[in-house]
PDB file of C-alpha atoms in Angstrom:
ATOM      1  CA  MET A   1      68.723  73.134 101.454  1.00 97.00           C
ATOM      2  CA  LYS A   2      71.668  71.886 103.496  1.00 98.00           C
ATOM      3  CA  LEU A   3      73.730  73.632 106.199  1.00 98.00           C
ATOM      4  CA  GLY A   4      77.518  73.562 105.920  1.00 98.00           C
ATOM      5  CA  PHE A   5      80.630  75.625 106.543  1.00 98.00           C
ATOM      6  CA  LEU A   6      83.769  76.749 104.807  1.00 98.00           C
ATOM      7  CA  THR A   7      86.780  74.823 106.084  1.00 98.00           C
ATOM      8  CA  ALA A   8      89.207  77.793 105.853  1.00 97.00           C
ATOM      9  CA  CYS A   9      88.441  78.787 109.464  1.00 97.00           C
ATOM     10  CA  LEU A  10      90.340  75.662 110.627  1.00 97.00           C
ATOM     11  CA  PRO A  11      93.578  75.820 108.556  1.00 96.00           C
ATOM     12  CA  GLY A  12      95.593  73.647 110.954  1.00 95.00           C
ATOM     13  CA  ARG A  13      93.249  70.634 110.821  1.00 97.00           C
ATOM     14  CA  SER A  14      93.236  67.863 108.290  1.00 97.00           C
ATOM     15  CA  LEU A  15      90.189  67.380 106.049  1.00 98.00           C
ATOM     16  CA  ALA A  16      89.465  64.089 107.818  1.00 98.00           C
ATOM     17  CA  GLU A  17      89.388  65.825 111.196  1.00 98.00           C
ATOM     18  CA  ILE A  18      87.062  68.553 109.891  1.00 98.00           C
ATOM     19  CA  VAL A  19      84.711  66.038 108.284  1.00 98.00           C
ATOM     20  CA  GLY A  20      84.440  64.159 111.587  1.00 98.00           C
ATOM     21  CA  TRP A  21      83.795  67.307 113.603  1.00 98.00           C
ATOM     22  CA  ALA A  22      81.216  68.620 111.085  1.00 98.00           C
ATOM     23  CA  ALA A  23      79.246  65.366 111.091  1.00 98.00           C
ATOM     24  CA  THR A  24      79.320  65.106 114.910  1.00 98.00           C
ATOM     25  CA  ASN A  25      78.049  68.658 115.247  1.00 98.00           C
ATOM     26  CA  GLY A  26      75.133  68.479 112.912  1.00 97.00           C
ATOM     27  CA  PHE A  27      76.470  70.007 109.697  1.00 98.00           C
ATOM     28  CA  GLU A  28      75.489  68.384 106.407  1.00 98.00           C
ATOM     29  CA  ALA A  29      78.021  69.890 103.944  1.00 98.00           C
ATOM     30  CA  LEU A  30      81.484  71.355 103.579  1.00 98.00           C
ATOM     31  CA  GLU A  31      82.792  74.065 101.291  1.00 98.00           C
ATOM     32  CA  VAL A  32      86.427  72.950 101.106  1.00 98.00           C
ATOM     33  CA  ALA A  33      89.356  75.336 101.016  1.00 98.00           C
ATOM     34  CA  ALA A  34      91.650  74.653  98.066  1.00 98.00           C
ATOM     35  CA  TRP A  35      94.240  77.469  98.063  1.00 97.00           C
ATOM     36  CA  PRO A  36      97.793  76.564  97.041  1.00 95.00           C
ATOM     37  CA  ALA A  37      99.840  75.149  99.910  1.00 84.00           C
ATOM     38  CA  LEU A  38     102.289  78.068  99.991  1.00 68.00           C
ATOM     39  CA  GLY A  39     101.244  81.366 101.567  1.00 66.00           C
ATOM     40  CA  ASP A  40     100.129  82.715 104.896  1.00 67.00           C
ATOM     41  CA  ARG A  41      97.162  84.941 104.061  1.00 74.00           C
ATOM     42  CA  PRO A  42      94.373  85.013 106.662  1.00 75.00           C
ATOM     43  CA  PHE A  43      91.188  83.001 106.123  1.00 82.00           C
ATOM     44  CA  THR A  44      92.799  80.662 103.596  1.00 92.00           C
ATOM     45  CA  ALA A  45      93.692  76.995 103.832  1.00 94.00           C
ATOM     46  CA  SER A  46      94.711  73.995 101.762  1.00 96.00           C
ATOM     47  CA  HIS A  47      92.430  71.064 102.640  1.00 97.00           C
ATOM     48  CA  ILE A  48      92.518  69.597  99.134  1.00 98.00           C
ATOM     49  CA  ASP A  49      95.634  69.758  96.993  1.00 97.00           C
ATOM     50  CA  VAL A  50      94.027  70.219  93.598  1.00 98.00           C
ATOM     51  CA  ASP A  51      97.349  70.324  91.730  1.00 95.00           C
ATOM     52  CA  ASP A  52      98.205  66.697  92.609  1.00 92.00           C
ATOM     53  CA  LEU A  53      94.683  65.248  92.724  1.00 97.00           C
ATOM     54  CA  ASP A  54      94.199  62.079  90.680  1.00 97.00           C
ATOM     55  CA  ARG A  55      91.302  59.657  90.445  1.00 97.00           C
ATOM     56  CA  GLY A  56      92.574  57.582  93.393  1.00 98.00           C
ATOM     57  CA  GLY A  57      92.927  60.643  95.560  1.00 97.00           C
ATOM     58  CA  ALA A  58      89.453  61.809  94.590  1.00 98.00           C
ATOM     59  CA  GLU A  59      87.981  58.398  95.523  1.00 98.00           C
ATOM     60  CA  ARG A  60      89.638  58.575  98.943  1.00 98.00           C
ATOM     61  CA  ILE A  61      88.195  62.046  99.579  1.00 98.00           C
ATOM     62  CA  LEU A  62      84.744  60.981  98.442  1.00 98.00           C
ATOM     63  CA  ALA A  63      84.896  57.975 100.759  1.00 98.00           C
ATOM     64  CA  LEU A  64      85.754  60.320 103.611  1.00 98.00           C
ATOM     65  CA  PHE A  65      82.539  62.299 102.935  1.00 98.00           C
ATOM     66  CA  ASP A  66      80.372  59.269 102.224  1.00 98.00           C
ATOM     67  CA  ARG A  67      80.967  57.575 105.565  1.00 96.00           C
ATOM     68  CA  PRO A  68      79.066  60.247 107.597  1.00 97.00           C
ATOM     69  CA  GLY A  69      76.891  61.273 104.645  1.00 97.00           C
ATOM     70  CA  LEU A  70      78.307  64.751 104.130  1.00 98.00           C
ATOM     71  CA  THR A  71      78.077  66.748 100.870  1.00 98.00           C
ATOM     72  CA  LEU A  72      81.121  68.350  99.265  1.00 98.00           C
ATOM     73  CA  SER A  73      79.428  71.543  98.117  1.00 98.00           C
ATOM     74  CA  SER A  74      82.247  73.594  96.593  1.00 98.00           C
ATOM     75  CA  LEU A  75      85.979  74.025  96.198  1.00 98.00           C
ATOM     76  CA  ALA A  76      87.055  77.447  97.474  1.00 98.00           C
ATOM     77  CA  PHE A  77      89.923  79.450  95.979  1.00 98.00           C
ATOM     78  CA  TYR A  78      89.187  83.152  96.406  1.00 98.00           C
ATOM     79  CA  ASP A  79      91.901  85.252  94.793  1.00 97.00           C
ATOM     80  CA  ASN A  80      92.387  88.157  92.408  1.00 98.00           C
ATOM     81  CA  ASN A  81      91.849  86.838  88.853  1.00 98.00           C
ATOM     82  CA  LEU A  82      92.532  90.352  87.521  1.00 98.00           C
ATOM     83  CA  HIS A  83      95.782  90.828  89.473  1.00 98.00           C
ATOM     84  CA  PRO A  84      97.855  93.685  88.044  1.00 98.00           C
ATOM     85  CA  ASP A  85     101.037  91.589  87.857  1.00 98.00           C
ATOM     86  CA  PRO A  86     100.648  89.436  84.686  1.00 98.00           C
ATOM     87  CA  ASP A  87     102.633  86.528  86.097  1.00 98.00           C
ATOM     88  CA  GLU A  88     100.624  86.491  89.319  1.00 97.00           C
ATOM     89  CA  ARG A  89      97.378  86.760  87.385  1.00 98.00           C
ATOM     90  CA  ALA A  90      98.367  83.825  85.166  1.00 98.00           C
ATOM     91  CA  ALA A  91      99.210  81.688  88.209  1.00 97.00           C
ATOM     92  CA  ILE A  92      95.880  82.455  89.827  1.00 97.00           C
ATOM     93  CA  ASN A  93      93.984  81.727  86.608  1.00 98.00           C
ATOM     94  CA  ARG A  94      95.811  78.397  86.313  1.00 98.00           C
ATOM     95  CA  HIS A  95      94.915  77.468  89.878  1.00 98.00           C
ATOM     96  CA  VAL A  96      91.241  78.172  89.107  1.00 98.00           C
ATOM     97  CA  GLN A  97      91.599  75.779  86.201  1.00 98.00           C
ATOM     98  CA  ALA A  98      93.075  73.157  88.524  1.00 98.00           C
ATOM     99  CA  CYS A  99      90.174  73.613  90.922  1.00 98.00           C
ATOM    100  CA  ILE A 100      87.726  73.109  88.090  1.00 98.00           C
ATOM    101  CA  ASP A 101      89.463  69.904  87.020  1.00 98.00           C
ATOM    102  CA  ALA A 102      89.531  68.673  90.628  1.00 98.00           C
ATOM    103  CA  ALA A 103      85.815  69.503  91.130  1.00 98.00           C
ATOM    104  CA  ALA A 104      84.986  67.398  88.064  1.00 98.00           C
ATOM    105  CA  LEU A 105      86.937  64.438  89.496  1.00 98.00           C
ATOM    106  CA  LEU A 106      85.148  64.847  92.783  1.00 98.00           C
ATOM    107  CA  GLY A 107      81.667  65.343  91.356  1.00 98.00           C
ATOM    108  CA  CYS A 108      81.636  68.690  93.147  1.00 98.00           C
ATOM    109  CA  PRO A 109      79.121  71.077  91.533  1.00 98.00           C
ATOM    110  CA  THR A 110      80.869  74.421  92.030  1.00 98.00           C
ATOM    111  CA  VAL A 111      84.207  76.203  92.255  1.00 99.00           C
ATOM    112  CA  GLY A 112      84.293  79.534  94.031  1.00 98.00           C
ATOM    113  CA  THR A 113      86.604  82.419  93.310  1.00 98.00           C
ATOM    114  CA  PHE A 114      86.697  86.254  92.910  1.00 98.00           C
ATOM    115  CA  LEU A 115      86.633  88.429  89.856  1.00 98.00           C
ATOM    116  CA  GLY A 116      89.174  90.692  91.499  1.00 98.00           C
ATOM    117  CA  ARG A 117      90.475  93.991  90.201  1.00 98.00           C
ATOM    118  CA  ASP A 118      93.520  95.856  88.999  1.00 98.00           C
ATOM    119  CA  PRO A 119      93.363  98.773  91.507  1.00 96.00           C
ATOM    120  CA  GLY A 120      95.349 101.009  89.126  1.00 96.00           C
ATOM    121  CA  LYS A 121      92.579 100.958  86.506  1.00 97.00           C
ATOM    122  CA  PRO A 122      88.963 102.237  86.583  1.00 96.00           C
ATOM    123  CA  VAL A 123      86.084  99.808  86.850  1.00 97.00           C
ATOM    124  CA  ALA A 124      85.221  99.984  83.097  1.00 97.00           C
ATOM    125  CA  GLU A 125      88.715  98.881  82.081  1.00 98.00           C
ATOM    126  CA  ASN A 126      88.673  96.037  84.604  1.00 98.00           C
ATOM    127  CA  LEU A 127      85.325  94.795  83.241  1.00 98.00           C
ATOM    128  CA  ARG A 128      86.787  94.648  79.726  1.00 98.00           C
ATOM    129  CA  GLU A 129      89.766  92.699  81.082  1.00 98.00           C
ATOM    130  CA  ALA A 130      87.431  90.286  82.853  1.00 98.00           C
ATOM    131  CA  GLU A 131      85.614  89.744  79.572  1.00 98.00           C
ATOM    132  CA  LYS A 132      88.859  88.315  78.225  1.00 98.00           C
ATOM    133  CA  VAL A 133      89.965  86.338  81.318  1.00 98.00           C
ATOM    134  CA  PHE A 134      86.734  84.583  82.366  1.00 98.00           C
ATOM    135  CA  PRO A 135      85.138  83.090  79.194  1.00 98.00           C
ATOM    136  CA  PRO A 136      87.883  80.404  78.889  1.00 98.00           C
ATOM    137  CA  LEU A 137      87.413  79.565  82.581  1.00 98.00           C
ATOM    138  CA  VAL A 138      83.644  79.406  82.219  1.00 98.00           C
ATOM    139  CA  ASP A 139      83.993  77.193  79.115  1.00 98.00           C
ATOM    140  CA  ARG A 140      86.362  74.843  80.934  1.00 98.00           C
ATOM    141  CA  ALA A 141      83.937  74.582  83.842  1.00 98.00           C
ATOM    142  CA  GLY A 142      80.980  73.964  81.568  1.00 98.00           C
ATOM    143  CA  GLU A 143      82.795  71.232  79.664  1.00 98.00           C
ATOM    144  CA  ARG A 144      83.377  69.459  82.985  1.00 98.00           C
ATOM    145  CA  GLY A 145      79.888  69.911  84.431  1.00 98.00           C
ATOM    146  CA  VAL A 146      81.010  72.481  86.998  1.00 98.00           C
ATOM    147  CA  LYS A 147      79.617  75.973  87.735  1.00 98.00           C
ATOM    148  CA  LEU A 148      82.087  78.820  88.396  1.00 98.00           C
ATOM    149  CA  ILE A 149      80.745  80.923  91.236  1.00 98.00           C
ATOM    150  CA  ILE A 150      81.791  84.397  92.357  1.00 98.00           C
ATOM    151  CA  GLU A 151      81.387  85.611  95.937  1.00 98.00           C
ATOM    152  CA  ASN A 152      80.121  89.180  96.234  1.00 98.00           C
ATOM    153  CA  CYS A 153      82.819  90.091  98.806  1.00 98.00           C
ATOM    154  CA  VAL A 154      84.004  93.660  98.375  1.00 97.00           C
ATOM    155  CA  MET A 155      87.706  92.862  99.156  1.00 97.00           C
ATOM    156  CA  GLU A 156      88.309  96.460 100.149  1.00 95.00           C
ATOM    157  CA  GLY A 157      91.759  95.554 101.534  1.00 94.00           C
ATOM    158  CA  TRP A 158      92.996  94.916  97.976  1.00 95.00           C
ATOM    159  CA  HIS A 159      92.502  98.593  97.076  1.00 94.00           C
ATOM    160  CA  PRO A 160      94.935 101.202  98.507  1.00 91.00           C
ATOM    161  CA  ASP A 161      92.056 103.472  99.467  1.00 91.00           C
ATOM    162  CA  GLY A 162      89.617 100.869 100.707  1.00 92.00           C
ATOM    163  CA  TYR A 163      87.416 100.871  97.641  1.00 94.00           C
ATOM    164  CA  PRO A 164      86.035  97.666  96.144  1.00 96.00           C
ATOM    165  CA  GLY A 165      88.797  95.269  95.088  1.00 97.00           C
ATOM    166  CA  ASN A 166      86.439  92.562  93.787  1.00 98.00           C
ATOM    167  CA  LEU A 167      84.051  93.785  91.119  1.00 97.00           C
ATOM    168  CA  ALA A 168      81.036  91.685  92.167  1.00 98.00           C
ATOM    169  CA  TYR A 169      79.774  93.868  94.992  1.00 97.00           C
ATOM    170  CA  SER A 170      76.362  95.003  93.649  1.00 98.00           C
ATOM    171  CA  PRO A 171      73.368  93.689  91.677  1.00 98.00           C
ATOM    172  CA  GLU A 172      74.438  95.848  88.699  1.00 98.00           C
ATOM    173  CA  LEU A 173      77.726  93.918  88.527  1.00 98.00           C
ATOM    174  CA  TRP A 174      75.991  90.601  89.127  1.00 98.00           C
ATOM    175  CA  GLU A 175      73.939  91.136  85.994  1.00 98.00           C
ATOM    176  CA  TRP A 176      77.098  91.870  84.053  1.00 98.00           C
ATOM    177  CA  MET A 177      78.910  88.778  85.312  1.00 98.00           C
ATOM    178  CA  PHE A 178      75.863  86.543  84.729  1.00 98.00           C
ATOM    179  CA  SER A 179      76.212  87.545  81.052  1.00 98.00           C
ATOM    180  CA  LEU A 180      79.644  85.849  81.101  1.00 98.00           C
ATOM    181  CA  GLY A 181      78.121  82.559  82.342  1.00 98.00           C
ATOM    182  CA  LEU A 182      79.225  83.045  85.956  1.00 98.00           C
ATOM    183  CA  TYR A 183      77.059  82.283  88.997  1.00 98.00           C
ATOM    184  CA  LEU A 184      76.841  83.843  92.438  1.00 98.00           C
ATOM    185  CA  ASN A 185      78.084  82.540  95.758  1.00 98.00           C
ATOM    186  CA  TYR A 186      75.768  84.855  97.704  1.00 98.00           C
ATOM    187  CA  ASP A 187      76.990  86.323 101.001  1.00 98.00           C
ATOM    188  CA  PRO A 188      74.615  88.919 102.590  1.00 98.00           C
ATOM    189  CA  SER A 189      77.130  90.436 105.036  1.00 98.00           C
ATOM    190  CA  HIS A 190      79.016  92.454 102.419  1.00 98.00           C
ATOM    191  CA  LEU A 191      75.830  94.136 101.174  1.00 98.00           C
ATOM    192  CA  VAL A 192      74.867  95.384 104.608  1.00 98.00           C
ATOM    193  CA  TRP A 193      77.884  97.649 105.121  1.00 97.00           C
ATOM    194  CA  MET A 194      77.511  99.002 101.575  1.00 96.00           C
ATOM    195  CA  GLY A 195      73.972 100.163 102.358  1.00 96.00           C
ATOM    196  CA  ILE A 196      72.255  97.520 100.185  1.00 98.00           C
ATOM    197  CA  ASP A 197      69.294  95.565 101.543  1.00 98.00           C
ATOM    198  CA  PRO A 198      70.509  91.929 101.310  1.00 98.00           C
ATOM    199  CA  VAL A 199      67.044  90.453 100.978  1.00 98.00           C
ATOM    200  CA  ALA A 200      65.702  92.916  98.359  1.00 98.00           C
ATOM    201  CA  ALA A 201      68.965  92.534  96.386  1.00 98.00           C
ATOM    202  CA  LEU A 202      68.760  88.741  96.468  1.00 98.00           C
ATOM    203  CA  ARG A 203      65.163  88.236  95.507  1.00 98.00           C
ATOM    204  CA  PRO A 204      65.423  88.838  91.699  1.00 98.00           C
ATOM    205  CA  TYR A 205      68.549  86.666  91.325  1.00 98.00           C
ATOM    206  CA  VAL A 206      67.933  83.494  93.355  1.00 98.00           C
ATOM    207  CA  ASP A 207      67.995  81.454  90.141  1.00 98.00           C
ATOM    208  CA  ARG A 208      71.610  82.507  89.590  1.00 98.00           C
ATOM    209  CA  VAL A 209      72.706  81.603  93.135  1.00 98.00           C
ATOM    210  CA  ALA A 210      74.464  78.283  92.848  1.00 98.00           C
ATOM    211  CA  HIS A 211      75.831  78.335  96.418  1.00 98.00           C
ATOM    212  CA  ALA A 212      75.319  80.649  99.418  1.00 98.00           C
ATOM    213  CA  GLN A 213      77.422  81.706 102.365  1.00 98.00           C
ATOM    214  CA  ALA A 214      76.257  82.595 105.849  1.00 98.00           C
ATOM    215  CA  LYS A 215      78.257  85.393 107.427  1.00 98.00           C
ATOM    216  CA  ASP A 216      76.869  88.144 109.686  1.00 98.00           C
ATOM    217  CA  ILE A 217      78.026  91.684 110.274  1.00 98.00           C
ATOM    218  CA  GLU A 218      77.945  94.158 113.139  1.00 98.00           C
ATOM    219  CA  LEU A 219      77.869  97.896 112.282  1.00 98.00           C
ATOM    220  CA  PHE A 220      78.981 100.813 114.477  1.00 98.00           C
ATOM    221  CA  PRO A 221      77.228 103.903 112.930  1.00 96.00           C
ATOM    222  CA  GLU A 222      78.872 106.394 115.334  1.00 97.00           C
ATOM    223  CA  LYS A 223      82.296 105.289 113.992  1.00 97.00           C
ATOM    224  CA  ARG A 224      81.096 105.494 110.370  1.00 96.00           C
ATOM    225  CA  THR A 225      80.183 109.119 111.124  1.00 97.00           C
ATOM    226  CA  ARG A 226      83.870 109.719 111.876  1.00 97.00           C
ATOM    227  CA  TYR A 227      85.492 107.671 109.112  1.00 96.00           C
ATOM    228  CA  GLY A 228      82.932 107.643 106.294  1.00 95.00           C
ATOM    229  CA  TRP A 229      82.057 104.731 104.083  1.00 92.00           C
ATOM    230  CA  PRO A 230      85.638 103.774 102.965  1.00 92.00           C
ATOM    231  CA  GLY A 231      86.817 103.550 106.570  1.00 94.00           C
ATOM    232  CA  ARG A 232      89.957 104.672 108.351  1.00 94.00           C
ATOM    233  CA  ALA A 233      92.254 106.909 106.279  1.00 93.00           C
ATOM    234  CA  VAL A 234      94.885 108.635 108.406  1.00 94.00           C
ATOM    235  CA  GLU A 235      95.885 105.616 110.486  1.00 91.00           C
ATOM    236  CA  ARG A 236      95.085 102.260 108.917  1.00 91.00           C
ATOM    237  CA  PRO A 237      97.945  99.868 109.549  1.00 91.00           C
ATOM    238  CA  ASP A 238      95.707  96.917 108.701  1.00 92.00           C
ATOM    239  CA  ALA A 239      94.185  97.306 105.223  1.00 93.00           C
ATOM    240  CA  TRP A 240      91.179  95.203 106.316  1.00 93.00           C
ATOM    241  CA  ASP A 241      90.356  97.239 109.432  1.00 94.00           C
ATOM    242  CA  VAL A 242      87.885  99.833 108.209  1.00 95.00           C
ATOM    243  CA  GLY A 243      87.080 100.832 111.762  1.00 96.00           C
ATOM    244  CA  TRP A 244      83.272 100.894 111.742  1.00 97.00           C
ATOM    245  CA  TRP A 245      82.111  97.310 111.197  1.00 98.00           C
ATOM    246  CA  ARG A 246      83.194  93.752 111.812  1.00 98.00           C
ATOM    247  CA  TYR A 247      82.107  90.309 110.673  1.00 98.00           C
ATOM    248  CA  ARG A 248      80.175  88.050 113.058  1.00 98.00           C
ATOM    249  CA  VAL A 249      78.873  84.515 112.941  1.00 98.00           C
ATOM    250  CA  PRO A 250      75.166  84.230 112.046  1.00 98.00           C
ATOM    251  CA  GLY A 251      72.958  85.339 114.907  1.00 97.00           C
ATOM    252  CA  LEU A 252      75.352  87.886 116.410  1.00 98.00           C
ATOM    253  CA  GLY A 253      75.033  90.624 113.782  1.00 98.00           C
ATOM    254  CA  GLN A 254      72.369  92.489 111.891  1.00 97.00           C
ATOM    255  CA  VAL A 255      71.408  90.189 109.032  1.00 98.00           C
ATOM    256  CA  ASP A 256      67.756  89.046 109.214  1.00 98.00           C
ATOM    257  CA  TRP A 257      68.376  85.295 108.656  1.00 98.00           C
ATOM    258  CA  ARG A 258      64.677  84.387 108.880  1.00 98.00           C
ATOM    259  CA  ARG A 259      63.806  86.653 105.946  1.00 98.00           C
ATOM    260  CA  LEU A 260      66.912  85.732 103.992  1.00 98.00           C
ATOM    261  CA  VAL A 261      66.466  81.978 104.228  1.00 98.00           C
ATOM    262  CA  ASP A 262      62.779  82.359 103.430  1.00 98.00           C
ATOM    263  CA  THR A 263      63.708  84.342 100.281  1.00 98.00           C
ATOM    264  CA  LEU A 264      66.115  81.598  99.221  1.00 98.00           C
ATOM    265  CA  TYR A 265      63.361  78.975  99.649  1.00 98.00           C
ATOM    266  CA  GLU A 266      60.755  81.146  97.869  1.00 98.00           C
ATOM    267  CA  GLY A 267      63.113  81.543  94.896  1.00 98.00           C
ATOM    268  CA  GLY A 268      63.628  77.784  94.620  1.00 97.00           C
ATOM    269  CA  PHE A 269      67.155  77.518  96.066  1.00 98.00           C
ATOM    270  CA  ASP A 270      67.916  73.985  97.168  1.00 96.00           C
ATOM    271  CA  GLY A 271      71.677  74.082  97.503  1.00 97.00           C
ATOM    272  CA  VAL A 272      74.037  74.609 100.451  1.00 98.00           C
ATOM    273  CA  LEU A 273      74.102  77.505 102.886  1.00 98.00           C
ATOM    274  CA  SER A 274      77.713  77.503 104.073  1.00 98.00           C
ATOM    275  CA  VAL A 275      78.854  79.315 107.224  1.00 98.00           C
ATOM    276  CA  GLU A 276      81.934  81.458 106.548  1.00 98.00           C
ATOM    277  CA  HIS A 277      83.466  82.031 110.007  1.00 98.00           C
ATOM    278  CA  GLU A 278      85.534  85.265 110.135  1.00 97.00           C
ATOM    279  CA  ASP A 279      84.220  86.464 113.468  1.00 98.00           C
ATOM    280  CA  PRO A 280      87.054  88.070 115.506  1.00 97.00           C
ATOM    281  CA  VAL A 281      85.178  87.590 118.756  1.00 98.00           C
ATOM    282  CA  TRP A 282      84.944  83.832 118.246  1.00 98.00           C
ATOM    283  CA  GLY A 283      88.351  83.441 116.663  1.00 96.00           C
ATOM    284  CA  GLY A 284      91.940  83.063 117.761  1.00 95.00           C
ATOM    285  CA  THR A 285      91.840  79.421 118.915  1.00 97.00           C
ATOM    286  CA  GLU A 286      90.327  76.286 117.471  1.00 97.00           C
ATOM    287  CA  GLU A 287      88.104  75.946 120.524  1.00 98.00           C
ATOM    288  CA  ARG A 288      86.652  79.426 120.086  1.00 98.00           C
ATOM    289  CA  ILE A 289      86.210  78.852 116.341  1.00 98.00           C
ATOM    290  CA  GLU A 290      84.272  75.642 117.129  1.00 98.00           C
ATOM    291  CA  THR A 291      82.031  77.635 119.502  1.00 98.00           C
ATOM    292  CA  GLY A 292      81.424  80.207 116.771  1.00 98.00           C
ATOM    293  CA  LEU A 293      80.398  77.485 114.370  1.00 98.00           C
ATOM    294  CA  ARG A 294      78.027  76.046 116.969  1.00 98.00           C
ATOM    295  CA  VAL A 295      76.480  79.509 117.442  1.00 98.00           C
ATOM    296  CA  ALA A 296      75.930  79.725 113.699  1.00 98.00           C
ATOM    297  CA  HIS A 297      74.422  76.219 113.637  1.00 98.00           C
ATOM    298  CA  ARG A 298      72.097  77.071 116.510  1.00 98.00           C
ATOM    299  CA  THR A 299      70.926  80.165 114.615  1.00 98.00           C
ATOM    300  CA  LEU A 300      70.402  78.646 111.171  1.00 98.00           C
ATOM    301  CA  ARG A 301      69.368  75.034 111.825  1.00 97.00           C
ATOM    302  CA  PRO A 302      65.777  75.923 112.904  1.00 97.00           C
ATOM    303  CA  LEU A 303      65.311  77.887 109.646  1.00 98.00           C
ATOM    304  CA  ILE A 304      66.327  75.080 107.293  1.00 96.00           C
ATOM    305  CA  VAL A 305      64.003  72.185 106.549  1.00 89.00           C
ATOM    306  CA  ALA A 306      65.773  68.963 107.556  1.00 72.00           C
TER     307      ALA A 306
END
């Protein structure tokens, strides 16, 4: 197992700068943000332009990683592949295809994305839509030696009432998506606030985890008593502010990382555990983000066999 991080937390830095910092600070891998260049959504970045990547560009990127001995673990483009607007959905699906092609050029084993959801339709109808959208993407990935991985993020901010906006939030849905040939980019933090034990949920499915993310979470039960599970309702100017929990870097929340890493090892996982830094306490400036990444490294490094 190797320890890495998702580059989206440093959107203003070049890939070369991030590679240098990661190697200097003891990380072994990077999950590289590959969103389209346009847009200003939070926690996204464009550190590899997959649309214009050719063999020469791929060789330059690989040389960048080879010098310090880092692993390029995944290309990250997390967006709504079931978007209700057909043109937007088609554009997102095309970008996933471009990420798959780029991953093949780079020898990168995985491409990460979301299932997503049309919030105007019930879950059952969305699943039938996904059964049309994803098989061509899975086939394209398989032909190029790449695994398409889905993060189990709830994406509650995509739904007008704070309900799940990405239909990969529970083991029941994992089993369904595995039947489509998809793999899991496992993140324990999302399970905690949904009331699911992240270790018990993981144990039967380690063989379908092609990549894992390390993000922690801090719960405030007294606030949940006021708002309920979906979060703030009367006043919620920020769709992502549920009001009773927040993400933290590993070691500052309630995930039991010792048990979780042990479960990954016991199940035979030998991939990358990638820190996804969305901690508001250690955010805001690049210096604070770096500190947050160091806290995560200090927490996880002793648990991972070098």
